[in-house]
XYZ file of C-alpha atoms in Angstrom:
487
model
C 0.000 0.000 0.000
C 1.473 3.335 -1.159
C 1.436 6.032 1.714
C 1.571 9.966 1.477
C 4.452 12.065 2.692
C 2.135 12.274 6.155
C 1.730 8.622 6.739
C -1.669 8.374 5.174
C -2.476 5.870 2.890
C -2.338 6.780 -1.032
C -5.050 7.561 -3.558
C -4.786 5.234 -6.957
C -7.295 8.034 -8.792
C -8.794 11.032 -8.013
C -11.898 12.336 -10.061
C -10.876 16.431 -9.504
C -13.001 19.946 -9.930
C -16.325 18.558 -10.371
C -19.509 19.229 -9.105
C -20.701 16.043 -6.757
C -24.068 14.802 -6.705
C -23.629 12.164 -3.987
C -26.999 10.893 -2.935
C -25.877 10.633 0.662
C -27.818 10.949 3.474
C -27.360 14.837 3.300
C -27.783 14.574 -0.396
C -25.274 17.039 -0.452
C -24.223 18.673 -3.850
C -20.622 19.854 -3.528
C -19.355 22.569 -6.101
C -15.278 22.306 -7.444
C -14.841 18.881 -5.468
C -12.808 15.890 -5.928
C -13.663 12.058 -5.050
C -10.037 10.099 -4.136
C -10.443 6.391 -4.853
C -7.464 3.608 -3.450
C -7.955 -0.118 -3.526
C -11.127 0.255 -5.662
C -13.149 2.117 -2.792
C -13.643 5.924 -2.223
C -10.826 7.138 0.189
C -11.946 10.930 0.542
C -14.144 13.634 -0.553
C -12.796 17.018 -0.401
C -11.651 20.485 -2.094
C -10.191 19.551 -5.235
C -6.868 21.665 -4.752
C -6.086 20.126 -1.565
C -7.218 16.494 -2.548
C -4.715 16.970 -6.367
C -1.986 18.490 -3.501
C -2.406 15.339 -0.968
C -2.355 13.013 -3.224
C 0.552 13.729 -5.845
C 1.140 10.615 -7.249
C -2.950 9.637 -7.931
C -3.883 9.509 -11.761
C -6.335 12.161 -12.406
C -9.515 12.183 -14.067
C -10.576 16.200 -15.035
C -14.153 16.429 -14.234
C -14.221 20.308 -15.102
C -17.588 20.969 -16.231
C -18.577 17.895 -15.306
C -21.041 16.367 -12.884
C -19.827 13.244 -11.241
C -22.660 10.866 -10.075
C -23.104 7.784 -8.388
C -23.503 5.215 -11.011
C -26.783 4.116 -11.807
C -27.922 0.834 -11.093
C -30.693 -1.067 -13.440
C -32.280 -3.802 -11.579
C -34.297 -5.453 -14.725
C -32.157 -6.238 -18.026
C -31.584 -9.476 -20.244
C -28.344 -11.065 -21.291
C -29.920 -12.473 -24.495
C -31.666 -9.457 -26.101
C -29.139 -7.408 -27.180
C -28.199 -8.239 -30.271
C -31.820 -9.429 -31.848
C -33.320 -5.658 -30.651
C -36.243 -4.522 -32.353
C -37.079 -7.767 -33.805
C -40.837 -7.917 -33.559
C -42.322 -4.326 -33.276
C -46.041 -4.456 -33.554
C -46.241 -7.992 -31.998
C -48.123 -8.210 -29.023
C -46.948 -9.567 -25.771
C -47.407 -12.809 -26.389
C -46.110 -12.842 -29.734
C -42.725 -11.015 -28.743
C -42.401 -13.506 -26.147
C -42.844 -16.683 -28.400
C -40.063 -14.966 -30.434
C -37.248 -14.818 -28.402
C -38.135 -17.740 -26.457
C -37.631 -19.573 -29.976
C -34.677 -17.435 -30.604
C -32.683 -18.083 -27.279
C -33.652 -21.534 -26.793
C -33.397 -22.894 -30.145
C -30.848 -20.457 -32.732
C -27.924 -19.499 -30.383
C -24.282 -21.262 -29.725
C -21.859 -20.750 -26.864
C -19.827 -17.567 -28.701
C -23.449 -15.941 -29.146
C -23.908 -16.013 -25.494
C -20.062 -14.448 -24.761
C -20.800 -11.859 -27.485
C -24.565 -10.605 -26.192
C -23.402 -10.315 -22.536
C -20.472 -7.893 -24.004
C -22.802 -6.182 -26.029
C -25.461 -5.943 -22.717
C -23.087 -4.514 -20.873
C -21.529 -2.155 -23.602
C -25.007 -0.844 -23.797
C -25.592 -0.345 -20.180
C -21.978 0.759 -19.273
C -22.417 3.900 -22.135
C -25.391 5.520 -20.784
C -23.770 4.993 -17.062
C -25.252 1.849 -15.568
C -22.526 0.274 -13.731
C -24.274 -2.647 -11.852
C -27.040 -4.789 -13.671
C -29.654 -7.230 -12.518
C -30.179 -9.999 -15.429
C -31.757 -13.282 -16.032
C -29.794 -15.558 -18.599
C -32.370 -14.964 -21.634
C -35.611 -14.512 -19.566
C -37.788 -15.938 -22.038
C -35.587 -18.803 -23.253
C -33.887 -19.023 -19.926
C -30.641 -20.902 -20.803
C -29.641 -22.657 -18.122
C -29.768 -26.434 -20.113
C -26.186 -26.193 -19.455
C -23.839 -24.344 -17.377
C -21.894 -23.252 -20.029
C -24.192 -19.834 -21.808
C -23.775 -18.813 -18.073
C -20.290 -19.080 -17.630
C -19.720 -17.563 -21.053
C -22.177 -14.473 -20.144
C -20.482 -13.912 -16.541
C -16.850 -13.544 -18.461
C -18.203 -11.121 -21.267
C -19.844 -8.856 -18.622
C -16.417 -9.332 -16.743
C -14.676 -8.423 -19.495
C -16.815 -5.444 -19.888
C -15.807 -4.131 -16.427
C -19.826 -4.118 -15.425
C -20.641 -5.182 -11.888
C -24.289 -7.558 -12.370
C -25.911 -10.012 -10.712
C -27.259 -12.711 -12.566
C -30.379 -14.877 -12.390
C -30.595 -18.246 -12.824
C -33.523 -20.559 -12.470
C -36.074 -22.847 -14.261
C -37.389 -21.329 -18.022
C -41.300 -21.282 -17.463
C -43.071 -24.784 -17.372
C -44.590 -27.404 -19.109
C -41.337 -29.419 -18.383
C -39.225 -31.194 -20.601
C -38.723 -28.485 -22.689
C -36.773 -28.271 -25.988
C -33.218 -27.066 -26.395
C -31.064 -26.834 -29.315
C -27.355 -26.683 -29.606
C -25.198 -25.755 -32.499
C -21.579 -26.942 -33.807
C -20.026 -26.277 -36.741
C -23.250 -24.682 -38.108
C -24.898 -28.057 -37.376
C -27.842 -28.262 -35.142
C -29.024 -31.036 -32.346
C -31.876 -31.073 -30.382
C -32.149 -32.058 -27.033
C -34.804 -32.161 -23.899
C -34.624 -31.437 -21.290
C -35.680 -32.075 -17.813
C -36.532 -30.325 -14.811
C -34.094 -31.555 -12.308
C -31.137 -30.818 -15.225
C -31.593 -27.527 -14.858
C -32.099 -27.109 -11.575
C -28.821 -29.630 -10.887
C -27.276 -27.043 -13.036
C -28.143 -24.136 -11.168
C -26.698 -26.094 -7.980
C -23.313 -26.006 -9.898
C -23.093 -22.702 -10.864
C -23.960 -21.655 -7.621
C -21.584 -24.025 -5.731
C -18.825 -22.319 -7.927
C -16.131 -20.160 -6.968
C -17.397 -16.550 -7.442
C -15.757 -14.305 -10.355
C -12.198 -13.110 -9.685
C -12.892 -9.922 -10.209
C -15.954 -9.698 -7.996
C -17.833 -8.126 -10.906
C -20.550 -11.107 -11.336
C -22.486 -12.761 -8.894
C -25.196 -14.965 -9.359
C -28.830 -15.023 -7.571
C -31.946 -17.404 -8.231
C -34.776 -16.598 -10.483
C -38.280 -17.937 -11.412
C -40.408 -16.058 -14.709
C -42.578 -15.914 -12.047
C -44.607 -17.756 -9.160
C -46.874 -19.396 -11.834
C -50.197 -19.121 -10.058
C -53.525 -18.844 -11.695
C -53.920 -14.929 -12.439
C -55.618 -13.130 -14.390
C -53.520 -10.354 -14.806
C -50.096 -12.427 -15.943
C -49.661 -12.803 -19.713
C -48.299 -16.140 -19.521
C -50.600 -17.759 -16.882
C -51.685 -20.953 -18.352
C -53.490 -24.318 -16.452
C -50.412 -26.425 -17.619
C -47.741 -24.907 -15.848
C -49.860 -23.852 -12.421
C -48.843 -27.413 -11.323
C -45.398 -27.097 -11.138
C -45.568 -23.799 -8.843
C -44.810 -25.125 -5.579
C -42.489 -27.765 -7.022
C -40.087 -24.618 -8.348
C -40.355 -22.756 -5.518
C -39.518 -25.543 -3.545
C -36.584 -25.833 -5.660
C -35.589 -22.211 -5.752
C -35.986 -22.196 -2.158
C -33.474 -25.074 -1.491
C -31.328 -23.566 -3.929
C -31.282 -19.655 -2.007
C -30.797 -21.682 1.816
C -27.584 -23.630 0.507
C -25.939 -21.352 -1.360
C -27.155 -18.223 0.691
C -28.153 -15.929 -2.473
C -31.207 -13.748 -3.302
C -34.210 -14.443 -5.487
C -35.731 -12.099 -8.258
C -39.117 -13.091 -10.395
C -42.033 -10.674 -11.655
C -45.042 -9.898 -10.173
C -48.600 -9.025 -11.163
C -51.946 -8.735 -10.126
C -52.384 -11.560 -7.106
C -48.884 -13.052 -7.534
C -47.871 -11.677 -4.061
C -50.834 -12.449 -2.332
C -50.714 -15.784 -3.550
C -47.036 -16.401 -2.913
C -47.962 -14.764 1.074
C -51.296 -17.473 1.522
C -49.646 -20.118 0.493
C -46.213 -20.154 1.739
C -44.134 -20.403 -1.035
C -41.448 -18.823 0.848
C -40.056 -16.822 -1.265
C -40.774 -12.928 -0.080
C -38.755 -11.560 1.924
C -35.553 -8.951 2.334
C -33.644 -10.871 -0.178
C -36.088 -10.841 -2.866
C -37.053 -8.598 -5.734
C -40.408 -8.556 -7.224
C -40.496 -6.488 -11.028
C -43.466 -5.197 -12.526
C -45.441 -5.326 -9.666
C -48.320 -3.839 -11.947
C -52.044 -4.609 -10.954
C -51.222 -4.827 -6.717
C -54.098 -4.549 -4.521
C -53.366 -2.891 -1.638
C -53.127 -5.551 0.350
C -50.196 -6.588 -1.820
C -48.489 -3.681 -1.078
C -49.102 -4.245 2.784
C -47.425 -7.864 2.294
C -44.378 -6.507 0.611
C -44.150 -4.256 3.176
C -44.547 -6.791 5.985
C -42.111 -8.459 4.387
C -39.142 -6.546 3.958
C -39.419 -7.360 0.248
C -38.026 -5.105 -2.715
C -39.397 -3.793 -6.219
C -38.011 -3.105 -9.551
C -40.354 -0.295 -11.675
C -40.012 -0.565 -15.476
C -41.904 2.612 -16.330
C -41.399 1.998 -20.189
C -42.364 -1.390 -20.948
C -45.495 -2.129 -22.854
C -47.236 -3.587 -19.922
C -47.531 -0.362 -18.377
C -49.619 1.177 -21.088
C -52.709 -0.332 -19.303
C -51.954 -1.834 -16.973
C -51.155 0.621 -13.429
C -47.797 0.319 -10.744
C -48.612 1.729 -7.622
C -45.109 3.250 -7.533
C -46.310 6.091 -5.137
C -48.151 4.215 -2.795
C -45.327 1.978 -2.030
C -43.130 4.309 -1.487
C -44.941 6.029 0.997
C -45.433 2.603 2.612
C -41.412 2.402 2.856
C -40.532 -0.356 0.171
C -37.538 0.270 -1.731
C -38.245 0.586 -5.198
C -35.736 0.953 -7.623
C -35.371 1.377 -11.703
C -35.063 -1.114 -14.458
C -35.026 -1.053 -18.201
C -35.844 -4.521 -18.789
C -35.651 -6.052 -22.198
C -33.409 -4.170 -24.773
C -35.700 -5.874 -27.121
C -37.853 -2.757 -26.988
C -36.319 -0.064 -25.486
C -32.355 1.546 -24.850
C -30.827 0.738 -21.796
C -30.657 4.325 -21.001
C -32.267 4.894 -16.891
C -32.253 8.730 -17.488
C -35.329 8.039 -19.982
C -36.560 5.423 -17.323
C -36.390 8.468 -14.539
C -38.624 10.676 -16.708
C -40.858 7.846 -17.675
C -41.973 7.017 -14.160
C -41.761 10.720 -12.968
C -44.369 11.262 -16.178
C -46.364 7.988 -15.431
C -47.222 8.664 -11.671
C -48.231 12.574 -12.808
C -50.591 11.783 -15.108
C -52.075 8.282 -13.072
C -52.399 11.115 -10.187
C -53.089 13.968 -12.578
C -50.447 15.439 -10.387
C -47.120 17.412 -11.599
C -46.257 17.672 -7.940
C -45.636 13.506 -7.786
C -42.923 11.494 -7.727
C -39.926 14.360 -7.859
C -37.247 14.486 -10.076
C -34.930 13.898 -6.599
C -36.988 10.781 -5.556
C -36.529 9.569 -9.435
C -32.937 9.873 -9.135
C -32.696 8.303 -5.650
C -34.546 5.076 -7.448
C -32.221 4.807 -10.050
C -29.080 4.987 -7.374
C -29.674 4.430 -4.070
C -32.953 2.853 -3.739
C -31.603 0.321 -6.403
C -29.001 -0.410 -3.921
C -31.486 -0.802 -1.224
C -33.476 -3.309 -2.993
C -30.542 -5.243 -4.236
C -29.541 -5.426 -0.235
C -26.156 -3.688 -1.113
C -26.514 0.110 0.280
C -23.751 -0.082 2.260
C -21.937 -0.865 -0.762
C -22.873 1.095 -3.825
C -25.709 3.288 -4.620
C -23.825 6.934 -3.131
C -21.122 8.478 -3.428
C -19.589 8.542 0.407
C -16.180 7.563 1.928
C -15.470 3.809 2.124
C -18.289 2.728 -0.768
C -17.092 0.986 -3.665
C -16.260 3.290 -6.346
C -18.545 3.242 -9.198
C -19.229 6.077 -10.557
C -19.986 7.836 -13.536
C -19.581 11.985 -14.870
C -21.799 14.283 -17.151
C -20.694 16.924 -19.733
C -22.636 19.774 -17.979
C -20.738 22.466 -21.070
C -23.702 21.569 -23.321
C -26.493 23.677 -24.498
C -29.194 21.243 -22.646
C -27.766 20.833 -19.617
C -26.509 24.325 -19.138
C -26.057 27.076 -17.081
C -24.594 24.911 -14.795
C -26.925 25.716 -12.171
C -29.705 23.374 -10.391
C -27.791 20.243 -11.762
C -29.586 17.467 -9.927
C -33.054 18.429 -11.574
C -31.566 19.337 -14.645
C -29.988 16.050 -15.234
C -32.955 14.191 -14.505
C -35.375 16.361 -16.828
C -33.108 16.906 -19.407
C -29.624 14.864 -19.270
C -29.241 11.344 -20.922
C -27.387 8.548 -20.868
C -25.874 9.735 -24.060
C -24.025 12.495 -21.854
C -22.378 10.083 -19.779
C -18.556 11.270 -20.104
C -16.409 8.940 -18.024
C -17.957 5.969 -16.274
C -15.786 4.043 -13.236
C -16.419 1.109 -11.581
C -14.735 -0.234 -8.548
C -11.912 2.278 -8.546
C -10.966 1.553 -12.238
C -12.163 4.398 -15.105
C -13.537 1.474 -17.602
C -14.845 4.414 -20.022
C -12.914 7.307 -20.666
C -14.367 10.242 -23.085
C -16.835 7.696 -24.213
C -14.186 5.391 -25.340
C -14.121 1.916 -23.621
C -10.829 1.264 -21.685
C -11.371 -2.372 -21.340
C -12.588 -4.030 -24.568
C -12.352 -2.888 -28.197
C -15.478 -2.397 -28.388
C -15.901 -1.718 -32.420
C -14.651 -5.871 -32.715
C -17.265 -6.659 -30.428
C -19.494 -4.732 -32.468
C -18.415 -6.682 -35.506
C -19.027 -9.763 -34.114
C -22.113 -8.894 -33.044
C -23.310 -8.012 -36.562
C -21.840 -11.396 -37.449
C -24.440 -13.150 -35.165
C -27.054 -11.324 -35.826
C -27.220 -12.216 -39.730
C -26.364 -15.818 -38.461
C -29.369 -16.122 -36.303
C -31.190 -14.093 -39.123
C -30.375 -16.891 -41.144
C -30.602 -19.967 -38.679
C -34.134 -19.097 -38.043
C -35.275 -17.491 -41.606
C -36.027 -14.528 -39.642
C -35.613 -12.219 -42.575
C -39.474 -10.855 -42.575
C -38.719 -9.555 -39.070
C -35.997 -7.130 -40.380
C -38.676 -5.335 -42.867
C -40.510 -2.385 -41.731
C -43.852 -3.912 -40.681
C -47.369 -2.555 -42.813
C -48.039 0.411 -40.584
C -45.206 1.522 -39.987
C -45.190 4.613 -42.078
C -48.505 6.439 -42.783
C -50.733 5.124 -40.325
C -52.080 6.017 -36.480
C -51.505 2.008 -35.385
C -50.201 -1.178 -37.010
């Protein structure tokens, strides 16, 4: 450990002359200050000439006319969507769903999986996500074998992203189909319910990443009961819900990890009456559109956490009760979910929910920009069971963090910068992004990857796939598209 000329220990980076938005308890906003970072955590906040003076032999990162944030935190993404986005506009839920499922489950090899988790967390890293929650493939969930798994924690890894990943059972009927490719020659294979679950056991059992970037948690689809308000509910699979979630629970108790699924209409009621045992402080329920209010009283009970995703199609008609569980106390953080649809860029999620909640309450006074920015940081952190650890920008966190260009004509004067970031910034003015002490995007340019190969490579799967599944209808502009009010 390198020490000043005082005896103190030495700073490995400071991020100097920038305004701090720290999210703290305070939620202090400190003009022409510096953040110090050694070992990967933050060391000292301070005046920026006395930090640069203290530590002389810290690399510097110039955050003049800059913003420096904590970084954001998306609790609701895929590893398995990124490369096929916007396949499928215009198809309903259902539809979308039974595309990718086919997609993921049936059209992908082992280098597809490395390449989409590089390009999921290119995506997220650029508008200034620096931890991700994401199921391997959601629908198409592949865990048939250890391996897409393995291959997606080592291209998020490689990224520099910190994520947790979920792993579970795809939805039932079980067996279900998987397909395998070598050589560009496909084998088909089912598979059973107790595979995948065995295989969960592994990965689990497994020594964690070495670069404590990627952990992995347990996930379900969902709890499967009958409900009218889940798109996917179907007779068939309500048999097998206490069967997973007796499996999921086993898996959470021996290898001491969290659980994430979604949640709609009577889920949580149902998973509360008949004790599936799986609510609680280390789970995370997303969606959470179509609660009763007893619902929210049982999450609340609980200790249990939500992810919002105020831009998915599901919220179109269908209401989250964002306010009234945060007045009840429930952390509630931010997700993008599915790249399929939408960019991974929170800043357009923070305006989304502010707007959603003001017109559900036909209320501009709701849900504050502040509170919107506190979901997609701290709050995130809170649900995830890690605000000790990320989520603010305070002495002895981890140090992720990101910085805005203020010196633009949207974003400036430079004066009221939390609001003005969250009504008007985007992840497109993310500058600098750093996660755990090391600056993995500098001036927009990626540090740790080349990212225009992965971008090739990408491209290369994508007309494979295209291909593979004779996709090529999907890539036209649907009828509709141009020169009408709806498809």
């Amino acid at each position: 450990m390198t020490m000043t000329e005082t005896g103190e220990r030495q700073a490995d980076l400071i991020l100097t002359n920038g305004t701090i938005v720290t999210v703290d308890p305070e939620r202090r906003v400190l003009d022409r200050s510096s953040v110090a970072v050694a070992d990967g955590r933050i060391l000292e906040i301070g005046d920026a000439t006395e930090l640069q003076e203290k530590y002389k032999f810290a690399e510097i990162l110039d955050c003049a006319h800059k913003a420096i944030l904590p970084g954001l935190i998306d609790l609701h993404g895929y590893v398995g969507w990124s490369i096929m986005k916007s396949l499928g506009e215009g198809l309903d839920n259902a539809g979308i769903r039974d595309l990718y499922e086919r997609i993921l489950s049936q059209l992908t090899d082992e280098e597809w999986w490395l390449v989409e988790a590089q390009m999921c967390a290119l995506d997220r890293v650029k508008f200034g996500t620096t931890f991700m929650f994401s199921m391997i493939g959601g629908n198409g969930t592949r865990t048939d074998d250890p391996v897409f798994t393995r291959l997606a924690a080592r291209g998020l890894a490689q990224v520099g992203i910190r994520a947790r990943l979920g792993i579970g059972p795809a939805r039932p009927p079980w067996p279900r189909l998987y397909s395998r490719w070598h050589d560009g020659v496909k084998s088909d294979q089912e598979i059973a319910f107790e595979t995948v679950i065995d295989n969960c056991d592994k990965l689990l059992g497994e020594p964690r990443d070495p670069s404590g970037l990627v952990e992995y948690c347990t996930a379900l689809s969902r709890f499967g009961n009958r409900n009218v308000h889940d798109p996917v509910w179907s007779e068939d699979r309500e048999q097998w819900v206490h069967r997973q979630a007796e499996a999921i629970r086993h898996l959470m108790k021996k290898h001491n990890v969290p659980f994430w699924t979604h949640a709609y209409g009577n889920a949580v009621e149902y998973a509360y009456d008949e004790k599936l045992g799986l609510l609680g402080p280390d789970t995370i329920l997303s969606h959470c559109t179509d609660l009763p209010a007893r619902a929210i009283a049982i999450i609340k009970e609980t200790g249990t956490s939500v992810g919002h995703q105020p831009r998915i199609y599901r919220v179109i008609n269908h209401d989250c009760p964002v306010i009234e569980m945060l007045d009840a106390g429930i952390a509630v953080g931010l997700g993008t979910d599915t790249p399929a649809k939408n960019a991974a860029d929170l800043f357009l999620d923070m305006r989304a929910a502010m707007l959603l909640q003001r017109v559900r309450f036909r209320d501009a006074r709701v849900l504050p920009p502040g509170k919107a920015l506190e979901m997609a940081t701290i709050d995130g952190a809170r649900a995830l069971g890690l605000e000790q650890e990320i989520g603010s920008i305070e002495v002895g966190k981890k140090a992720d963090m990101i910085t805005i260009d203020l010196r633009q004509p949207h974003l400036y004067p430079p004066d009221m910068i939390p609001m003005r970031l969250v009504t008007n910034g985007s992840g497109n003015d993310v500058n600098d992004v750093v996660i755990g002490g090391r600056i993995v995007m500098r001036d927009r340019k990626m540090t740790t990857v080349d990212e225009g190969a992965i971008l090739d490579r990408a491209f290369g799967l994508y007309r494979q796939t295209i291909q593979r599944g004779s996709l090529q209808g999907m890539t036209k502009l649907r009828d509709g598209f141009w020169n009408a009010s709806r498809f």
